[in-house]
Structure formats: structure tokens, C-alpha cells
Amino acid sequence: MVTHWQKRKAVGDAHEQRVAAALAAQGWTVERCGQGTYQPAIQQALAQTTSALRWFPDLIAARAGEVVTIDAKDCMPSSTSGRYAVSDEAIHAGLQFIAANRPTPLYYVFGDLRVLTPVEVLHYTGHAERRHDGAYRLVSTRQAHPFDTVFGCARPLRAAS
């Protein structure tokens, strides 16, 4: 029997592969990292926890001596509202990752291959009502950067500090 988590994981894996291929096409060397590299039993156990390891970036990429990390987020843009949904937990884990791994940036790459940083999501949604029930922050897709603008140039855009 295929669980809901396994279905979401399969969609996420396919998106990670798509993002990795798009990065490679821009000259980046890409490797998987984080939860997706663990054996299924560990992945499923992590999915049941609140550990920041759940939100560790999915990919690490290097080009010309520069390193970036990617959290591939598929199925996030809303076709009816024109917004991406990013969980508060993912944003907070992303901010902790950035603080602990400076100057390596972390980028969210959404299903439409548009890009935001955790800092940008927080900035664009700072006015939103805070909820403490596993809430998601909704940020307009118009705020996101085109993939090629971030990863196609000689140096990727830097996350705001």
C-alpha cells in the first residue's frame, strides 16, 4: 500500500531531478543531499519528527568555485491564487541553515522553476497573520526570480542578510 507520504516523496524526487537537470544545463555540478539521500526507513522516521533535518536542502551545486544549496518545492504554486505556500517550519529551518552555513546561500526552487530565498519569503509575508498550527506562508508568484536570472548568470544572486 502506497502512503500519502510516499506519493509526496515521489513527486518531490521527480522535481529534484528536474531542478538538478536545469542546474546542470547552466553549468552547475549537482549532488543530492539531505533527507532524500537517507534510506527509506530513516526518511519516514524523519517525516514524523520536528527535526530541522527534515528541511535540510535537497541539492548542493557548485560552479566556478561557488556553492549553493537548493530546497526543491514542487506542488507549491496555487493555480487559483497565484501564490506559493511554504511552511513556517521550512522557513525557520532554512534561516537556521543559512545562519550556520554562511556564506552558502539557500534557494527555494518551485515547480514552475521560479526562485525565492527563505529571507525573501519571510520579508514578503511578514505582514501575514501568524498561526501556530503548522501554518504556511503564502507569497505571490510575482515576487519570485526566474531560474535563469539566479542560476544562469556567472554568479547567482545572493540572499539578503
PDB file of C-alpha atoms in Angstrom:
ATOM      1  CA  MET A   1       0.000   0.000   0.000  1.00  0.00           C
ATOM      2  CA  VAL A   2       1.404   3.404  -1.030  1.00  0.00           C
ATOM      3  CA  THR A   3       1.078   6.031   1.697  1.00  0.00           C
ATOM      4  CA  HIS A   4       0.373   9.750   1.247  1.00  0.00           C
ATOM      5  CA  TRP A   5       3.961  10.478   2.310  1.00  0.00           C
ATOM      6  CA  GLN A   6       5.328   8.062  -0.328  1.00  0.00           C
ATOM      7  CA  LYS A   7       3.255   9.778  -3.045  1.00  0.00           C
ATOM      8  CA  ARG A   8       4.503  13.227  -1.964  1.00  0.00           C
ATOM      9  CA  LYS A   9       8.066  11.873  -1.826  1.00  0.00           C
ATOM     10  CA  ALA A  10       7.813  10.528  -5.396  1.00  0.00           C
ATOM     11  CA  VAL A  11       6.583  13.917  -6.666  1.00  0.00           C
ATOM     12  CA  GLY A  12       9.358  15.666  -4.736  1.00  0.00           C
ATOM     13  CA  ASP A  13      12.017  13.307  -6.105  1.00  0.00           C
ATOM     14  CA  ALA A  14      10.882  13.948  -9.684  1.00  0.00           C
ATOM     15  CA  HIS A  15      11.032  17.715  -9.093  1.00  0.00           C
ATOM     16  CA  GLU A  16      14.521  17.426  -7.559  1.00  0.00           C
ATOM     17  CA  GLN A  17      15.678  15.579 -10.684  1.00  0.00           C
ATOM     18  CA  ARG A  18      14.164  18.286 -12.892  1.00  0.00           C
ATOM     19  CA  VAL A  19      15.885  21.046 -10.895  1.00  0.00           C
ATOM     20  CA  ALA A  20      19.193  19.144 -10.932  1.00  0.00           C
ATOM     21  CA  ALA A  21      18.965  18.787 -14.727  1.00  0.00           C
ATOM     22  CA  ALA A  22      18.161  22.508 -15.131  1.00  0.00           C
ATOM     23  CA  LEU A  23      21.160  23.421 -12.954  1.00  0.00           C
ATOM     24  CA  ALA A  24      23.445  21.066 -14.891  1.00  0.00           C
ATOM     25  CA  ALA A  25      22.279  22.726 -18.124  1.00  0.00           C
ATOM     26  CA  GLN A  26      23.547  26.031 -16.662  1.00  0.00           C
ATOM     27  CA  GLY A  27      26.989  24.527 -15.947  1.00  0.00           C
ATOM     28  CA  TRP A  28      26.490  23.595 -12.287  1.00  0.00           C
ATOM     29  CA  THR A  29      27.749  20.314 -10.813  1.00  0.00           C
ATOM     30  CA  VAL A  30      24.882  18.969  -8.720  1.00  0.00           C
ATOM     31  CA  GLU A  31      24.572  16.358  -5.956  1.00  0.00           C
ATOM     32  CA  ARG A  32      21.646  15.284  -3.817  1.00  0.00           C
ATOM     33  CA  CYS A  33      21.922  15.912  -0.088  1.00  0.00           C
ATOM     34  CA  GLY A  34      19.696  15.937   2.968  1.00  0.00           C
ATOM     35  CA  GLN A  35      16.763  13.713   3.823  1.00  0.00           C
ATOM     36  CA  GLY A  36      16.397  12.360   0.285  1.00  0.00           C
ATOM     37  CA  THR A  37      19.756  10.617   0.499  1.00  0.00           C
ATOM     38  CA  TYR A  38      18.825   8.515   3.529  1.00  0.00           C
ATOM     39  CA  GLN A  39      17.376   5.015   3.436  1.00  0.00           C
ATOM     40  CA  PRO A  40      13.545   4.888   3.300  1.00  0.00           C
ATOM     41  CA  ALA A  41      13.161   3.906   6.973  1.00  0.00           C
ATOM     42  CA  ILE A  42      15.160   6.971   8.067  1.00  0.00           C
ATOM     43  CA  GLN A  43      13.273   9.234   5.662  1.00  0.00           C
ATOM     44  CA  GLN A  44       9.923   8.038   7.008  1.00  0.00           C
ATOM     45  CA  ALA A  45      11.066   8.393  10.625  1.00  0.00           C
ATOM     46  CA  LEU A  46      12.293  11.954   9.978  1.00  0.00           C
ATOM     47  CA  ALA A  47       8.947  12.796   8.364  1.00  0.00           C
ATOM     48  CA  GLN A  48       7.324  12.032  11.749  1.00  0.00           C
ATOM     49  CA  THR A  49       9.549  14.467  13.673  1.00  0.00           C
ATOM     50  CA  THR A  50      10.025  18.207  14.031  1.00  0.00           C
ATOM     51  CA  SER A  51      13.784  17.863  13.481  1.00  0.00           C
ATOM     52  CA  ALA A  52      15.371  20.551  11.285  1.00  0.00           C
ATOM     53  CA  LEU A  53      16.927  17.639   9.371  1.00  0.00           C
ATOM     54  CA  ARG A  54      13.539  17.269   7.657  1.00  0.00           C
ATOM     55  CA  TRP A  55      14.130  20.586   5.879  1.00  0.00           C
ATOM     56  CA  PHE A  56      17.809  20.225   5.063  1.00  0.00           C
ATOM     57  CA  PRO A  57      18.370  21.311   1.431  1.00  0.00           C
ATOM     58  CA  ASP A  58      17.700  18.708  -1.249  1.00  0.00           C
ATOM     59  CA  LEU A  59      20.572  19.627  -3.557  1.00  0.00           C
ATOM     60  CA  ILE A  60      24.019  21.149  -3.391  1.00  0.00           C
ATOM     61  CA  ALA A  61      25.572  22.643  -6.522  1.00  0.00           C
ATOM     62  CA  ALA A  62      28.919  24.177  -7.444  1.00  0.00           C
ATOM     63  CA  ARG A  63      30.183  26.177 -10.392  1.00  0.00           C
ATOM     64  CA  ALA A  64      33.465  28.052 -10.758  1.00  0.00           C
ATOM     65  CA  GLY A  65      34.244  27.629  -7.058  1.00  0.00           C
ATOM     66  CA  GLU A  66      30.850  28.875  -5.872  1.00  0.00           C
ATOM     67  CA  VAL A  67      28.488  26.686  -3.833  1.00  0.00           C
ATOM     68  CA  VAL A  68      24.705  26.998  -3.480  1.00  0.00           C
ATOM     69  CA  THR A  69      22.036  24.825  -1.862  1.00  0.00           C
ATOM     70  CA  ILE A  70      18.548  24.181  -3.179  1.00  0.00           C
ATOM     71  CA  ASP A  71      15.308  23.180  -1.489  1.00  0.00           C
ATOM     72  CA  ALA A  72      13.141  21.932  -4.362  1.00  0.00           C
ATOM     73  CA  LYS A  73       9.486  22.687  -3.608  1.00  0.00           C
ATOM     74  CA  ASP A  74       7.031  21.174  -6.070  1.00  0.00           C
ATOM     75  CA  CYS A  75       3.245  21.381  -5.952  1.00  0.00           C
ATOM     76  CA  MET A  76       3.517  24.683  -4.141  1.00  0.00           C
ATOM     77  CA  PRO A  77       2.163  27.301  -6.561  1.00  0.00           C
ATOM     78  CA  SER A  78      -1.571  27.717  -6.319  1.00  0.00           C
ATOM     79  CA  SER A  79      -3.173  27.834  -9.743  1.00  0.00           C
ATOM     80  CA  THR A  80      -6.106  29.797  -8.341  1.00  0.00           C
ATOM     81  CA  SER A  81      -4.349  32.293  -6.068  1.00  0.00           C
ATOM     82  CA  GLY A  82      -1.005  32.857  -7.815  1.00  0.00           C
ATOM     83  CA  ARG A  83       0.912  32.179  -4.599  1.00  0.00           C
ATOM     84  CA  TYR A  84       3.496  29.722  -3.328  1.00  0.00           C
ATOM     85  CA  ALA A  85       2.957  28.024   0.018  1.00  0.00           C
ATOM     86  CA  VAL A  86       5.992  27.485   2.240  1.00  0.00           C
ATOM     87  CA  SER A  87       5.624  26.061   5.723  1.00  0.00           C
ATOM     88  CA  ASP A  88       6.738  28.147   8.680  1.00  0.00           C
ATOM     89  CA  GLU A  89       8.811  25.170   9.837  1.00  0.00           C
ATOM     90  CA  ALA A  90      10.660  25.038   6.496  1.00  0.00           C
ATOM     91  CA  ILE A  91      11.329  28.785   6.584  1.00  0.00           C
ATOM     92  CA  HIS A  92      12.674  28.684  10.136  1.00  0.00           C
ATOM     93  CA  ALA A  93      14.860  25.662   9.363  1.00  0.00           C
ATOM     94  CA  GLY A  94      16.077  27.456   6.219  1.00  0.00           C
ATOM     95  CA  LEU A  95      17.016  30.554   8.209  1.00  0.00           C
ATOM     96  CA  GLN A  96      18.901  28.377  10.719  1.00  0.00           C
ATOM     97  CA  PHE A  97      20.684  26.620   7.846  1.00  0.00           C
ATOM     98  CA  ILE A  98      21.734  29.959   6.326  1.00  0.00           C
ATOM     99  CA  ALA A  99      23.000  31.237   9.692  1.00  0.00           C
ATOM    100  CA  ALA A 100      25.025  28.077  10.327  1.00  0.00           C
ATOM    101  CA  ASN A 101      26.434  27.775   6.802  1.00  0.00           C
ATOM    102  CA  ARG A 102      27.259  31.329   5.739  1.00  0.00           C
ATOM    103  CA  PRO A 103      28.129  32.318   3.061  1.00  0.00           C
ATOM    104  CA  THR A 104      26.442  29.395   1.273  1.00  0.00           C
ATOM    105  CA  PRO A 105      23.023  30.579   0.061  1.00  0.00           C
ATOM    106  CA  LEU A 106      19.828  28.530   0.163  1.00  0.00           C
ATOM    107  CA  TYR A 107      17.277  28.883  -2.633  1.00  0.00           C
ATOM    108  CA  TYR A 108      13.737  27.531  -2.886  1.00  0.00           C
ATOM    109  CA  VAL A 109      13.058  26.365  -6.459  1.00  0.00           C
ATOM    110  CA  PHE A 110       9.337  25.897  -7.050  1.00  0.00           C
ATOM    111  CA  GLY A 111       7.514  23.655  -9.509  1.00  0.00           C
ATOM    112  CA  ASP A 112       7.460  26.385 -12.150  1.00  0.00           C
ATOM    113  CA  LEU A 113      11.275  26.743 -11.732  1.00  0.00           C
ATOM    114  CA  ARG A 114      10.995  30.180 -10.169  1.00  0.00           C
ATOM    115  CA  VAL A 115      13.187  31.025  -7.191  1.00  0.00           C
ATOM    116  CA  LEU A 116      12.978  32.699  -3.776  1.00  0.00           C
ATOM    117  CA  THR A 117      15.154  32.604  -0.664  1.00  0.00           C
ATOM    118  CA  PRO A 118      13.841  31.921   2.859  1.00  0.00           C
ATOM    119  CA  VAL A 119      14.659  35.557   3.731  1.00  0.00           C
ATOM    120  CA  GLU A 120      12.569  36.793   0.791  1.00  0.00           C
ATOM    121  CA  VAL A 121       9.606  34.588   1.728  1.00  0.00           C
ATOM    122  CA  LEU A 122       9.771  35.906   5.282  1.00  0.00           C
ATOM    123  CA  HIS A 123      10.078  39.504   4.045  1.00  0.00           C
ATOM    124  CA  TYR A 124       7.159  39.267   1.595  1.00  0.00           C
ATOM    125  CA  THR A 125       4.917  37.575   4.162  1.00  0.00           C
ATOM    126  CA  GLY A 126       5.975  39.477   7.296  1.00  0.00           C
ATOM    127  CA  HIS A 127       2.620  41.258   7.391  1.00  0.00           C
ATOM    128  CA  ALA A 128       0.693  37.970   7.416  1.00  0.00           C
ATOM    129  CA  GLU A 129      -1.168  36.795  10.481  1.00  0.00           C
ATOM    130  CA  ARG A 130       0.922  34.324  12.461  1.00  0.00           C
ATOM    131  CA  ARG A 131      -0.625  30.961  13.232  1.00  0.00           C
ATOM    132  CA  HIS A 132       0.883  28.154  15.291  1.00  0.00           C
ATOM    133  CA  ASP A 133      -0.884  25.141  13.778  1.00  0.00           C
ATOM    134  CA  GLY A 134       1.556  24.090  11.067  1.00  0.00           C
ATOM    135  CA  ALA A 135       0.777  27.179   9.042  1.00  0.00           C
ATOM    136  CA  TYR A 136       2.068  28.009   5.598  1.00  0.00           C
ATOM    137  CA  ARG A 137       3.173  31.400   4.395  1.00  0.00           C
ATOM    138  CA  LEU A 138       1.699  32.369   1.056  1.00  0.00           C
ATOM    139  CA  VAL A 139       3.891  34.538  -1.166  1.00  0.00           C
ATOM    140  CA  SER A 140       2.932  35.890  -4.574  1.00  0.00           C
ATOM    141  CA  THR A 141       4.483  34.092  -7.536  1.00  0.00           C
ATOM    142  CA  ARG A 142       5.199  37.573  -8.969  1.00  0.00           C
ATOM    143  CA  GLN A 143       7.858  38.049  -6.265  1.00  0.00           C
ATOM    144  CA  ALA A 144       9.920  35.077  -7.468  1.00  0.00           C
ATOM    145  CA  HIS A 145      13.001  35.321  -9.669  1.00  0.00           C
ATOM    146  CA  PRO A 146      13.276  33.495 -12.997  1.00  0.00           C
ATOM    147  CA  PHE A 147      15.519  30.427 -12.714  1.00  0.00           C
ATOM    148  CA  ASP A 148      17.947  31.665 -15.387  1.00  0.00           C
ATOM    149  CA  THR A 149      18.358  35.017 -13.617  1.00  0.00           C
ATOM    150  CA  VAL A 150      19.553  33.269 -10.474  1.00  0.00           C
ATOM    151  CA  PHE A 151      21.443  30.279 -11.860  1.00  0.00           C
ATOM    152  CA  GLY A 152      22.237  31.172 -15.461  1.00  0.00           C
ATOM    153  CA  CYS A 153      24.464  34.153 -14.799  1.00  0.00           C
ATOM    154  CA  ALA A 154      28.136  33.929 -13.893  1.00  0.00           C
ATOM    155  CA  ARG A 155      27.349  34.494 -10.205  1.00  0.00           C
ATOM    156  CA  PRO A 156      23.970  33.659  -8.609  1.00  0.00           C
ATOM    157  CA  LEU A 157      22.042  36.335  -6.744  1.00  0.00           C
ATOM    158  CA  ARG A 158      22.968  36.457  -3.069  1.00  0.00           C
ATOM    159  CA  ALA A 159      20.366  36.053  -0.396  1.00  0.00           C
ATOM    160  CA  ALA A 160      19.682  39.149   1.658  1.00  0.00           C
ATOM    161  CA  SER A 161      21.316  39.101   5.068  1.00  0.00           C
TER     162      SER A 161
END
